[in-house]
PDB file of N, CA and C in Angstrom:
ATOM      1  N   MET A   1    -172.596 -86.496  31.549  1.00 84.00           N
ATOM      2  CA  MET A   1    -171.532 -86.521  32.525  1.00 84.00           C
ATOM      3  C   MET A   1    -172.002 -85.849  33.792  1.00 84.00           C
ATOM      4  N   ILE A   2    -171.577 -86.398  34.883  1.00 90.00           N
ATOM      5  CA  ILE A   2    -171.902 -85.820  36.182  1.00 90.00           C
ATOM      6  C   ILE A   2    -170.838 -84.780  36.528  1.00 90.00           C
ATOM      7  N   LEU A   3    -171.279 -83.613  36.919  1.00 89.00           N
ATOM      8  CA  LEU A   3    -170.401 -82.522  37.313  1.00 89.00           C
ATOM      9  C   LEU A   3    -170.557 -82.314  38.802  1.00 89.00           C
ATOM     10  N   ASP A   4    -169.435 -82.435  39.547  1.00 87.00           N
ATOM     11  CA  ASP A   4    -169.532 -82.130  40.963  1.00 87.00           C
ATOM     12  C   ASP A   4    -168.407 -81.203  41.390  1.00 87.00           C
ATOM     13  N   ILE A   5    -168.630 -80.571  42.549  1.00 87.00           N
ATOM     14  CA  ILE A   5    -167.706 -79.582  43.104  1.00 87.00           C
ATOM     15  C   ILE A   5    -167.462 -79.923  44.562  1.00 87.00           C
ATOM     16  N   PHE A   6    -166.213 -79.772  44.972  1.00 86.00           N
ATOM     17  CA  PHE A   6    -165.885 -79.860  46.388  1.00 86.00           C
ATOM     18  C   PHE A   6    -164.968 -78.699  46.716  1.00 86.00           C
ATOM     19  N   ASP A   7    -165.385 -77.869  47.653  1.00 80.00           N
ATOM     20  CA  ASP A   7    -164.593 -76.741  48.126  1.00 80.00           C
ATOM     21  C   ASP A   7    -164.238 -77.041  49.575  1.00 80.00           C
ATOM     22  N   SER A   8    -162.956 -77.232  49.853  1.00 77.00           N
ATOM     23  CA  SER A   8    -162.543 -77.651  51.194  1.00 77.00           C
ATOM     24  C   SER A   8    -162.891 -76.631  52.268  1.00 77.00           C
ATOM     25  N   MET A   9    -163.164 -75.395  51.882  1.00 73.00           N
ATOM     26  CA  MET A   9    -163.489 -74.376  52.877  1.00 73.00           C
ATOM     27  C   MET A   9    -164.968 -74.355  53.239  1.00 73.00           C
ATOM     28  N   THR A  10    -165.825 -74.869  52.333  1.00 78.00           N
ATOM     29  CA  THR A  10    -167.262 -74.755  52.593  1.00 78.00           C
ATOM     30  C   THR A  10    -168.018 -76.072  52.555  1.00 78.00           C
ATOM     31  N   ASP A  11    -167.467 -77.089  51.915  1.00 72.00           N
ATOM     32  CA  ASP A  11    -168.198 -78.339  51.735  1.00 72.00           C
ATOM     33  C   ASP A  11    -167.599 -79.453  52.580  1.00 72.00           C
ATOM     34  N   SER A  12    -168.468 -80.294  53.117  1.00 73.00           N
ATOM     35  CA  SER A  12    -167.977 -81.496  53.789  1.00 73.00           C
ATOM     36  C   SER A  12    -168.062 -82.703  52.864  1.00 73.00           C
ATOM     37  N   GLU A  13    -168.853 -82.580  51.808  1.00 78.00           N
ATOM     38  CA  GLU A  13    -169.010 -83.617  50.787  1.00 78.00           C
ATOM     39  C   GLU A  13    -169.077 -82.933  49.425  1.00 78.00           C
ATOM     40  N   PRO A  14    -168.624 -83.625  48.371  1.00 84.00           N
ATOM     41  CA  PRO A  14    -168.817 -83.050  47.036  1.00 84.00           C
ATOM     42  C   PRO A  14    -170.301 -82.848  46.768  1.00 84.00           C
ATOM     43  N   ARG A  15    -170.620 -81.790  46.056  1.00 84.00           N
ATOM     44  CA  ARG A  15    -172.022 -81.568  45.707  1.00 84.00           C
ATOM     45  C   ARG A  15    -172.189 -81.693  44.201  1.00 84.00           C
ATOM     46  N   VAL A  16    -173.188 -82.448  43.815  1.00 90.00           N
ATOM     47  CA  VAL A  16    -173.475 -82.656  42.401  1.00 90.00           C
ATOM     48  C   VAL A  16    -174.168 -81.409  41.863  1.00 90.00           C
ATOM     49  N   VAL A  17    -173.606 -80.853  40.828  1.00 86.00           N
ATOM     50  CA  VAL A  17    -174.149 -79.658  40.193  1.00 86.00           C
ATOM     51  C   VAL A  17    -175.074 -80.060  39.045  1.00 86.00           C
ATOM     52  N   SER A  18    -174.706 -81.142  38.345  1.00 89.00           N
ATOM     53  CA  SER A  18    -175.489 -81.578  37.201  1.00 89.00           C
ATOM     54  C   SER A  18    -175.259 -83.057  36.939  1.00 89.00           C
ATOM     55  N   ASN A  19    -176.293 -83.734  36.496  1.00 91.00           N
ATOM     56  CA  ASN A  19    -176.169 -85.128  36.075  1.00 91.00           C
ATOM     57  C   ASN A  19    -175.938 -85.245  34.576  1.00 91.00           C
ATOM     58  N   ALA A  20    -176.030 -84.151  33.868  1.00 91.00           N
ATOM     59  CA  ALA A  20    -175.784 -84.102  32.421  1.00 91.00           C
ATOM     60  C   ALA A  20    -175.204 -82.725  32.102  1.00 91.00           C
ATOM     61  N   ALA A  21    -173.956 -82.524  32.465  1.00 92.00           N
ATOM     62  CA  ALA A  21    -173.325 -81.208  32.425  1.00 92.00           C
ATOM     63  C   ALA A  21    -173.295 -80.602  31.032  1.00 92.00           C
ATOM     64  N   THR A  22    -173.686 -79.336  30.958  1.00 93.00           N
ATOM     65  CA  THR A  22    -173.598 -78.555  29.730  1.00 93.00           C
ATOM     66  C   THR A  22    -172.363 -77.656  29.814  1.00 93.00           C
ATOM     67  N   THR A  23    -171.972 -77.087  28.684  1.00 93.00           N
ATOM     68  CA  THR A  23    -170.824 -76.183  28.700  1.00 93.00           C
ATOM     69  C   THR A  23    -171.095 -74.972  29.588  1.00 93.00           C
ATOM     70  N   ASP A  24    -172.328 -74.481  29.600  1.00 94.00           N
ATOM     71  CA  ASP A  24    -172.670 -73.347  30.468  1.00 94.00           C
ATOM     72  C   ASP A  24    -172.550 -73.723  31.939  1.00 94.00           C
ATOM     73  N   GLU A  25    -172.997 -74.911  32.300  1.00 94.00           N
ATOM     74  CA  GLU A  25    -172.896 -75.351  33.699  1.00 94.00           C
ATOM     75  C   GLU A  25    -171.449 -75.534  34.115  1.00 94.00           C
ATOM     76  N   ILE A  26    -170.633 -76.046  33.204  1.00 95.00           N
ATOM     77  CA  ILE A  26    -169.209 -76.211  33.510  1.00 95.00           C
ATOM     78  C   ILE A  26    -168.569 -74.851  33.726  1.00 95.00           C
ATOM     79  N   GLU A  27    -168.817 -73.922  32.814  1.00 95.00           N
ATOM     80  CA  GLU A  27    -168.242 -72.577  32.954  1.00 95.00           C
ATOM     81  C   GLU A  27    -168.696 -71.928  34.259  1.00 95.00           C
ATOM     82  N   HIS A  28    -169.960 -72.026  34.568  1.00 93.00           N
ATOM     83  CA  HIS A  28    -170.483 -71.457  35.805  1.00 93.00           C
ATOM     84  C   HIS A  28    -169.817 -72.109  37.014  1.00 93.00           C
ATOM     85  N   ALA A  29    -169.671 -73.420  36.993  1.00 93.00           N
ATOM     86  CA  ALA A  29    -169.064 -74.142  38.118  1.00 93.00           C
ATOM     87  C   ALA A  29    -167.616 -73.708  38.341  1.00 93.00           C
ATOM     88  N   VAL A  30    -166.871 -73.551  37.269  1.00 95.00           N
ATOM     89  CA  VAL A  30    -165.459 -73.174  37.388  1.00 95.00           C
ATOM     90  C   VAL A  30    -165.312 -71.706  37.770  1.00 95.00           C
ATOM     91  N   GLN A  31    -165.994 -70.835  37.063  1.00 94.00           N
ATOM     92  CA  GLN A  31    -165.793 -69.401  37.240  1.00 94.00           C
ATOM     93  C   GLN A  31    -166.410 -68.849  38.526  1.00 94.00           C
ATOM     94  N   ASN A  32    -167.372 -69.542  39.102  1.00 91.00           N
ATOM     95  CA  ASN A  32    -168.036 -69.016  40.291  1.00 91.00           C
ATOM     96  C   ASN A  32    -167.517 -69.606  41.599  1.00 91.00           C
ATOM     97  N   GLN A  33    -166.390 -70.282  41.540  1.00 92.00           N
ATOM     98  CA  GLN A  33    -165.742 -70.729  42.775  1.00 92.00           C
ATOM     99  C   GLN A  33    -164.758 -69.650  43.213  1.00 92.00           C
ATOM    100  N   SER A  34    -164.538 -69.538  44.495  1.00 91.00           N
ATOM    101  CA  SER A  34    -163.575 -68.539  44.964  1.00 91.00           C
ATOM    102  C   SER A  34    -162.142 -68.992  44.704  1.00 91.00           C
ATOM    103  N   TRP A  35    -161.903 -70.286  44.704  1.00 94.00           N
ATOM    104  CA  TRP A  35    -160.569 -70.867  44.561  1.00 94.00           C
ATOM    105  C   TRP A  35    -159.612 -70.323  45.626  1.00 94.00           C
ATOM    106  N   GLU A  36    -160.180 -69.900  46.766  1.00 92.00           N
ATOM    107  CA  GLU A  36    -159.358 -69.437  47.884  1.00 92.00           C
ATOM    108  C   GLU A  36    -158.824 -70.622  48.683  1.00 92.00           C
ATOM    109  N   GLY A  37    -159.637 -71.649  48.867  1.00 90.00           N
ATOM    110  CA  GLY A  37    -159.196 -72.900  49.474  1.00 90.00           C
ATOM    111  C   GLY A  37    -159.141 -73.951  48.392  1.00 90.00           C
ATOM    112  N   ILE A  38    -158.573 -75.099  48.705  1.00 93.00           N
ATOM    113  CA  ILE A  38    -158.488 -76.178  47.719  1.00 93.00           C
ATOM    114  C   ILE A  38    -159.895 -76.549  47.248  1.00 93.00           C
ATOM    115  N   THR A  39    -160.092 -76.485  45.955  1.00 94.00           N
ATOM    116  CA  THR A  39    -161.385 -76.738  45.336  1.00 94.00           C
ATOM    117  C   THR A  39    -161.204 -77.773  44.234  1.00 94.00           C
ATOM    118  N   PHE A  40    -162.189 -78.638  44.059  1.00 94.00           N
ATOM    119  CA  PHE A  40    -162.179 -79.660  43.024  1.00 94.00           C
ATOM    120  C   PHE A  40    -163.426 -79.495  42.165  1.00 94.00           C
ATOM    121  N   VAL A  41    -163.252 -79.490  40.851  1.00 96.00           N
ATOM    122  CA  VAL A  41    -164.361 -79.541  39.910  1.00 96.00           C
ATOM    123  C   VAL A  41    -164.111 -80.791  39.061  1.00 96.00           C
ATOM    124  N   THR A  42    -165.055 -81.720  39.106  1.00 96.00           N
ATOM    125  CA  THR A  42    -164.847 -83.033  38.509  1.00 96.00           C
ATOM    126  C   THR A  42    -165.988 -83.401  37.581  1.00 96.00           C
ATOM    127  N   LEU A  43    -165.623 -83.952  36.426  1.00 95.00           N
ATOM    128  CA  LEU A  43    -166.596 -84.534  35.501  1.00 95.00           C
ATOM    129  C   LEU A  43    -166.425 -86.038  35.533  1.00 95.00           C
ATOM    130  N   HIS A  44    -167.515 -86.745  35.781  1.00 95.00           N
ATOM    131  CA  HIS A  44    -167.517 -88.204  35.825  1.00 95.00           C
ATOM    132  C   HIS A  44    -168.251 -88.750  34.610  1.00 95.00           C
ATOM    133  N   ALA A  45    -167.590 -89.590  33.835  1.00 93.00           N
ATOM    134  CA  ALA A  45    -168.233 -90.254  32.703  1.00 93.00           C
ATOM    135  C   ALA A  45    -169.013 -91.465  33.202  1.00 93.00           C
ATOM    136  N   ASP A  46    -169.942 -91.921  32.404  1.00 91.00           N
ATOM    137  CA  ASP A  46    -170.774 -93.067  32.773  1.00 91.00           C
ATOM    138  C   ASP A  46    -169.960 -94.343  33.008  1.00 91.00           C
ATOM    139  N   ASN A  47    -168.816 -94.470  32.346  1.00 93.00           N
ATOM    140  CA  ASN A  47    -168.006 -95.686  32.474  1.00 93.00           C
ATOM    141  C   ASN A  47    -167.030 -95.650  33.644  1.00 93.00           C
ATOM    142  N   GLY A  48    -167.077 -94.595  34.462  1.00 93.00           N
ATOM    143  CA  GLY A  48    -166.195 -94.481  35.613  1.00 93.00           C
ATOM    144  C   GLY A  48    -164.965 -93.620  35.379  1.00 93.00           C
ATOM    145  N   ASP A  49    -164.694 -93.247  34.133  1.00 96.00           N
ATOM    146  CA  ASP A  49    -163.581 -92.343  33.850  1.00 96.00           C
ATOM    147  C   ASP A  49    -163.931 -90.955  34.376  1.00 96.00           C
ATOM    148  N   LEU A  50    -162.907 -90.113  34.567  1.00 97.00           N
ATOM    149  CA  LEU A  50    -163.165 -88.755  35.050  1.00 97.00           C
ATOM    150  C   LEU A  50    -162.047 -87.816  34.662  1.00 97.00           C
ATOM    151  N   LEU A  51    -162.369 -86.542  34.674  1.00 97.00           N
ATOM    152  CA  LEU A  51    -161.392 -85.467  34.548  1.00 97.00           C
ATOM    153  C   LEU A  51    -161.664 -84.504  35.681  1.00 97.00           C
ATOM    154  N   GLU A  52    -160.599 -84.120  36.378  1.00 97.00           N
ATOM    155  CA  GLU A  52    -160.738 -83.252  37.545  1.00 97.00           C
ATOM    156  C   GLU A  52    -159.723 -82.129  37.471  1.00 97.00           C
ATOM    157  N   CYS A  53    -160.167 -80.929  37.768  1.00 97.00           N
ATOM    158  CA  CYS A  53    -159.293 -79.779  37.939  1.00 97.00           C
ATOM    159  C   CYS A  53    -159.411 -79.358  39.395  1.00 97.00           C
ATOM    160  N   SER A  54    -158.279 -79.065  40.008  1.00 96.00           N
ATOM    161  CA  SER A  54    -158.307 -78.749  41.433  1.00 96.00           C
ATOM    162  C   SER A  54    -157.209 -77.752  41.776  1.00 96.00           C
ATOM    163  N   GLY A  55    -157.276 -77.269  43.012  1.00 96.00           N
ATOM    164  CA  GLY A  55    -156.250 -76.381  43.518  1.00 96.00           C
ATOM    165  C   GLY A  55    -156.840 -75.109  44.097  1.00 96.00           C
ATOM    166  N   SER A  56    -155.970 -74.114  44.222  1.00 96.00           N
ATOM    167  CA  SER A  56    -156.372 -72.804  44.726  1.00 96.00           C
ATOM    168  C   SER A  56    -155.453 -71.753  44.116  1.00 96.00           C
ATOM    169  N   HIS A  57    -155.884 -70.493  44.211  1.00 94.00           N
ATOM    170  CA  HIS A  57    -155.036 -69.410  43.694  1.00 94.00           C
ATOM    171  C   HIS A  57    -153.699 -69.388  44.423  1.00 94.00           C
ATOM    172  N   GLU A  58    -153.705 -69.636  45.714  1.00 94.00           N
ATOM    173  CA  GLU A  58    -152.478 -69.578  46.503  1.00 94.00           C
ATOM    174  C   GLU A  58    -151.558 -70.765  46.244  1.00 94.00           C
ATOM    175  N   ASP A  59    -152.115 -71.975  46.165  1.00 95.00           N
ATOM    176  CA  ASP A  59    -151.310 -73.196  46.042  1.00 95.00           C
ATOM    177  C   ASP A  59    -151.056 -73.615  44.606  1.00 95.00           C
ATOM    178  N   GLY A  60    -151.790 -73.062  43.657  1.00 96.00           N
ATOM    179  CA  GLY A  60    -151.665 -73.466  42.269  1.00 96.00           C
ATOM    180  C   GLY A  60    -152.724 -74.493  41.906  1.00 96.00           C
ATOM    181  N   PHE A  61    -152.769 -74.836  40.638  1.00 97.00           N
ATOM    182  CA  PHE A  61    -153.796 -75.727  40.127  1.00 97.00           C
ATOM    183  C   PHE A  61    -153.188 -77.035  39.636  1.00 97.00           C
ATOM    184  N   SER A  62    -154.070 -78.002  39.416  1.00 97.00           N
ATOM    185  CA  SER A  62    -153.640 -79.312  38.935  1.00 97.00           C
ATOM    186  C   SER A  62    -154.747 -79.920  38.088  1.00 97.00           C
ATOM    187  N   GLY A  63    -154.361 -80.796  37.203  1.00 97.00           N
ATOM    188  CA  GLY A  63    -155.315 -81.582  36.429  1.00 97.00           C
ATOM    189  C   GLY A  63    -155.065 -83.057  36.677  1.00 97.00           C
ATOM    190  N   ARG A  64    -156.130 -83.828  36.656  1.00 98.00           N
ATOM    191  CA  ARG A  64    -156.023 -85.272  36.852  1.00 98.00           C
ATOM    192  C   ARG A  64    -157.125 -85.936  36.041  1.00 98.00           C
ATOM    193  N   TYR A  65    -156.773 -87.064  35.416  1.00 98.00           N
ATOM    194  CA  TYR A  65    -157.828 -87.849  34.787  1.00 98.00           C
ATOM    195  C   TYR A  65    -157.615 -89.316  35.087  1.00 98.00           C
ATOM    196  N   VAL A  66    -158.715 -90.035  35.080  1.00 98.00           N
ATOM    197  CA  VAL A  66    -158.701 -91.485  35.250  1.00 98.00           C
ATOM    198  C   VAL A  66    -159.377 -92.063  34.021  1.00 98.00           C
ATOM    199  N   GLU A  67    -158.671 -92.988  33.381  1.00 97.00           N
ATOM    200  CA  GLU A  67    -159.191 -93.625  32.176  1.00 97.00           C
ATOM    201  C   GLU A  67    -158.882 -95.111  32.244  1.00 97.00           C
ATOM    202  N   ASN A  68    -159.912 -95.916  32.138  1.00 96.00           N
ATOM    203  CA  ASN A  68    -159.767 -97.373  32.214  1.00 96.00           C
ATOM    204  C   ASN A  68    -159.009 -97.803  33.467  1.00 96.00           C
ATOM    205  N   GLY A  69    -159.265 -97.118  34.575  1.00 95.00           N
ATOM    206  CA  GLY A  69    -158.643 -97.459  35.846  1.00 95.00           C
ATOM    207  C   GLY A  69    -157.226 -96.931  36.039  1.00 95.00           C
ATOM    208  N   SER A  70    -156.675 -96.253  35.039  1.00 97.00           N
ATOM    209  CA  SER A  70    -155.319 -95.704  35.120  1.00 97.00           C
ATOM    210  C   SER A  70    -155.403 -94.204  35.403  1.00 97.00           C
ATOM    211  N   GLU A  71    -154.670 -93.756  36.426  1.00 97.00           N
ATOM    212  CA  GLU A  71    -154.717 -92.364  36.866  1.00 97.00           C
ATOM    213  C   GLU A  71    -153.529 -91.586  36.307  1.00 97.00           C
ATOM    214  N   HIS A  72    -153.796 -90.372  35.806  1.00 98.00           N
ATOM    215  CA  HIS A  72    -152.765 -89.525  35.209  1.00 98.00           C
ATOM    216  C   HIS A  72    -152.895 -88.111  35.766  1.00 98.00           C
ATOM    217  N   PHE A  73    -151.743 -87.453  35.947  1.00 97.00           N
ATOM    218  CA  PHE A  73    -151.704 -86.088  36.470  1.00 97.00           C
ATOM    219  C   PHE A  73    -151.040 -85.165  35.462  1.00 97.00           C
ATOM    220  N   SER A  74    -151.445 -83.900  35.494  1.00 97.00           N
ATOM    221  CA  SER A  74    -150.837 -82.922  34.596  1.00 97.00           C
ATOM    222  C   SER A  74    -149.389 -82.680  35.008  1.00 97.00           C
ATOM    223  N   ILE A  75    -148.516 -82.659  34.034  1.00 96.00           N
ATOM    224  CA  ILE A  75    -147.106 -82.349  34.281  1.00 96.00           C
ATOM    225  C   ILE A  75    -146.958 -80.840  34.438  1.00 96.00           C
ATOM    226  N   ASN A  76    -147.536 -80.106  33.515  1.00 93.00           N
ATOM    227  CA  ASN A  76    -147.592 -78.650  33.630  1.00 93.00           C
ATOM    228  C   ASN A  76    -149.014 -78.298  34.056  1.00 93.00           C
ATOM    229  N   PRO A  77    -149.169 -77.614  35.168  1.00 93.00           N
ATOM    230  CA  PRO A  77    -150.516 -77.371  35.699  1.00 93.00           C
ATOM    231  C   PRO A  77    -151.296 -76.352  34.882  1.00 93.00           C
ATOM    232  N   PRO A  78    -152.623 -76.422  34.971  1.00 96.00           N
ATOM    233  CA  PRO A  78    -153.416 -75.343  34.389  1.00 96.00           C
ATOM    234  C   PRO A  78    -153.006 -74.034  35.053  1.00 96.00           C
ATOM    235  N   THR A  79    -152.973 -72.966  34.277  1.00 94.00           N
ATOM    236  CA  THR A  79    -152.499 -71.688  34.819  1.00 94.00           C
ATOM    237  C   THR A  79    -153.622 -70.743  35.218  1.00 94.00           C
ATOM    238  N   SER A  80    -154.860 -71.107  34.847  1.00 96.00           N
ATOM    239  CA  SER A  80    -155.971 -70.195  35.130  1.00 96.00           C
ATOM    240  C   SER A  80    -157.282 -70.977  35.176  1.00 96.00           C
ATOM    241  N   THR A  81    -158.297 -70.314  35.688  1.00 96.00           N
ATOM    242  CA  THR A  81    -159.627 -70.921  35.669  1.00 96.00           C
ATOM    243  C   THR A  81    -160.141 -71.029  34.240  1.00 96.00           C
ATOM    244  N   ASP A  82    -159.740 -70.115  33.371  1.00 96.00           N
ATOM    245  CA  ASP A  82    -160.138 -70.213  31.961  1.00 96.00           C
ATOM    246  C   ASP A  82    -159.582 -71.481  31.325  1.00 96.00           C
ATOM    247  N   GLU A  83    -158.340 -71.799  31.636  1.00 96.00           N
ATOM    248  CA  GLU A  83    -157.735 -73.018  31.097  1.00 96.00           C
ATOM    249  C   GLU A  83    -158.430 -74.264  31.648  1.00 96.00           C
ATOM    250  N   MET A  84    -158.761 -74.253  32.934  1.00 97.00           N
ATOM    251  CA  MET A  84    -159.481 -75.388  33.514  1.00 97.00           C
ATOM    252  C   MET A  84    -160.858 -75.524  32.875  1.00 97.00           C
ATOM    253  N   ASN A  85    -161.536 -74.404  32.648  1.00 96.00           N
ATOM    254  CA  ASN A  85    -162.833 -74.417  31.996  1.00 96.00           C
ATOM    255  C   ASN A  85    -162.719 -75.057  30.610  1.00 96.00           C
ATOM    256  N   GLY A  86    -161.709 -74.679  29.850  1.00 96.00           N
ATOM    257  CA  GLY A  86    -161.503 -75.242  28.517  1.00 96.00           C
ATOM    258  C   GLY A  86    -161.260 -76.744  28.551  1.00 96.00           C
ATOM    259  N   LEU A  87    -160.455 -77.191  29.512  1.00 97.00           N
ATOM    260  CA  LEU A  87    -160.196 -78.630  29.666  1.00 97.00           C
ATOM    261  C   LEU A  87    -161.486 -79.396  29.920  1.00 97.00           C
ATOM    262  N   LEU A  88    -162.249 -78.916  30.881  1.00 97.00           N
ATOM    263  CA  LEU A  88    -163.477 -79.616  31.268  1.00 97.00           C
ATOM    264  C   LEU A  88    -164.516 -79.581  30.152  1.00 97.00           C
ATOM    265  N   GLN A  89    -164.650 -78.454  29.477  1.00 97.00           N
ATOM    266  CA  GLN A  89    -165.615 -78.380  28.383  1.00 97.00           C
ATOM    267  C   GLN A  89    -165.218 -79.301  27.234  1.00 97.00           C
ATOM    268  N   SER A  90    -163.939 -79.379  26.924  1.00 97.00           N
ATOM    269  CA  SER A  90    -163.468 -80.273  25.882  1.00 97.00           C
ATOM    270  C   SER A  90    -163.748 -81.729  26.254  1.00 97.00           C
ATOM    271  N   TYR A  91    -163.447 -82.082  27.481  1.00 96.00           N
ATOM    272  CA  TYR A  91    -163.690 -83.453  27.958  1.00 96.00           C
ATOM    273  C   TYR A  91    -165.172 -83.808  27.853  1.00 96.00           C
ATOM    274  N   ALA A  92    -166.019 -82.887  28.282  1.00 95.00           N
ATOM    275  CA  ALA A  92    -167.464 -83.139  28.259  1.00 95.00           C
ATOM    276  C   ALA A  92    -167.993 -83.294  26.838  1.00 95.00           C
ATOM    277  N   SER A  93    -167.394 -82.567  25.905  1.00 94.00           N
ATOM    278  CA  SER A  93    -167.869 -82.633  24.518  1.00 94.00           C
ATOM    279  C   SER A  93    -167.340 -83.864  23.789  1.00 94.00           C
ATOM    280  N   GLY A  94    -166.312 -84.501  24.355  1.00 92.00           N
ATOM    281  CA  GLY A  94    -165.742 -85.692  23.734  1.00 92.00           C
ATOM    282  C   GLY A  94    -164.826 -85.391  22.566  1.00 92.00           C
ATOM    283  N   ASP A  95    -164.340 -84.150  22.456  1.00 93.00           N
ATOM    284  CA  ASP A  95    -163.527 -83.797  21.291  1.00 93.00           C
ATOM    285  C   ASP A  95    -162.044 -84.162  21.419  1.00 93.00           C
ATOM    286  N   GLU A  96    -161.623 -84.650  22.569  1.00 92.00           N
ATOM    287  CA  GLU A  96    -160.245 -85.119  22.791  1.00 92.00           C
ATOM    288  C   GLU A  96    -159.194 -84.008  22.809  1.00 92.00           C
ATOM    289  N   GLN A  97    -159.565 -82.762  22.567  1.00 95.00           N
ATOM    290  CA  GLN A  97    -158.590 -81.671  22.590  1.00 95.00           C
ATOM    291  C   GLN A  97    -157.971 -81.510  23.970  1.00 95.00           C
ATOM    292  N   TRP A  98    -158.717 -81.847  25.023  1.00 96.00           N
ATOM    293  CA  TRP A  98    -158.217 -81.704  26.391  1.00 96.00           C
ATOM    294  C   TRP A  98    -156.902 -82.467  26.580  1.00 96.00           C
ATOM    295  N   ARG A  99    -156.713 -83.545  25.822  1.00 96.00           N
ATOM    296  CA  ARG A  99    -155.499 -84.365  25.957  1.00 96.00           C
ATOM    297  C   ARG A  99    -154.238 -83.593  25.569  1.00 96.00           C
ATOM    298  N   THR A 100    -154.389 -82.597  24.698  1.00 95.00           N
ATOM    299  CA  THR A 100    -153.215 -81.863  24.214  1.00 95.00           C
ATOM    300  C   THR A 100    -153.088 -80.471  24.837  1.00 95.00           C
ATOM    301  N   LEU A 101    -154.056 -80.052  25.639  1.00 94.00           N
ATOM    302  CA  LEU A 101    -153.983 -78.735  26.269  1.00 94.00           C
ATOM    303  C   LEU A 101    -152.962 -78.693  27.399  1.00 94.00           C
ATOM    304  N   LEU A 102    -152.703 -79.844  28.000  1.00 95.00           N
ATOM    305  CA  LEU A 102    -151.687 -79.997  29.039  1.00 95.00           C
ATOM    306  C   LEU A 102    -150.847 -81.235  28.696  1.00 95.00           C
ATOM    307  N   ASP A 103    -149.654 -81.304  29.267  1.00 95.00           N
ATOM    308  CA  ASP A 103    -148.867 -82.530  29.188  1.00 95.00           C
ATOM    309  C   ASP A 103    -149.244 -83.392  30.369  1.00 95.00           C
ATOM    310  N   TRP A 104    -149.395 -84.695  30.134  1.00 97.00           N
ATOM    311  CA  TRP A 104    -149.843 -85.636  31.176  1.00 97.00           C
ATOM    312  C   TRP A 104    -148.774 -86.677  31.416  1.00 97.00           C
ATOM    313  N   ASP A 105    -148.719 -87.192  32.658  1.00 94.00           N
ATOM    314  CA  ASP A 105    -147.756 -88.260  32.938  1.00 94.00           C
ATOM    315  C   ASP A 105    -148.305 -89.590  32.488  1.00 94.00           C
TER     316      ASP A 105
END
């Protein structure tokens, strides 16, 4: 999975962190962002599906996934960077637990 980051305060384009994201890279990507401005951490699957966690400490967080061309948003937002880290790591591992960590529309 491709892992990329976009921080609206510092980046003009998303930057690819990894072309084959590991759990350590995901944790580092999530935990080492300031989350002061709107930030996006996204995992892209080879088939075009994705899971994205975004937001800021001030504005709150959000989850979004795209599967088979259908876009879904979290009904209850992630409450912390730890929760976002768990979502992304679950998605990357393919264990499907991420689907039940939040409610989705």
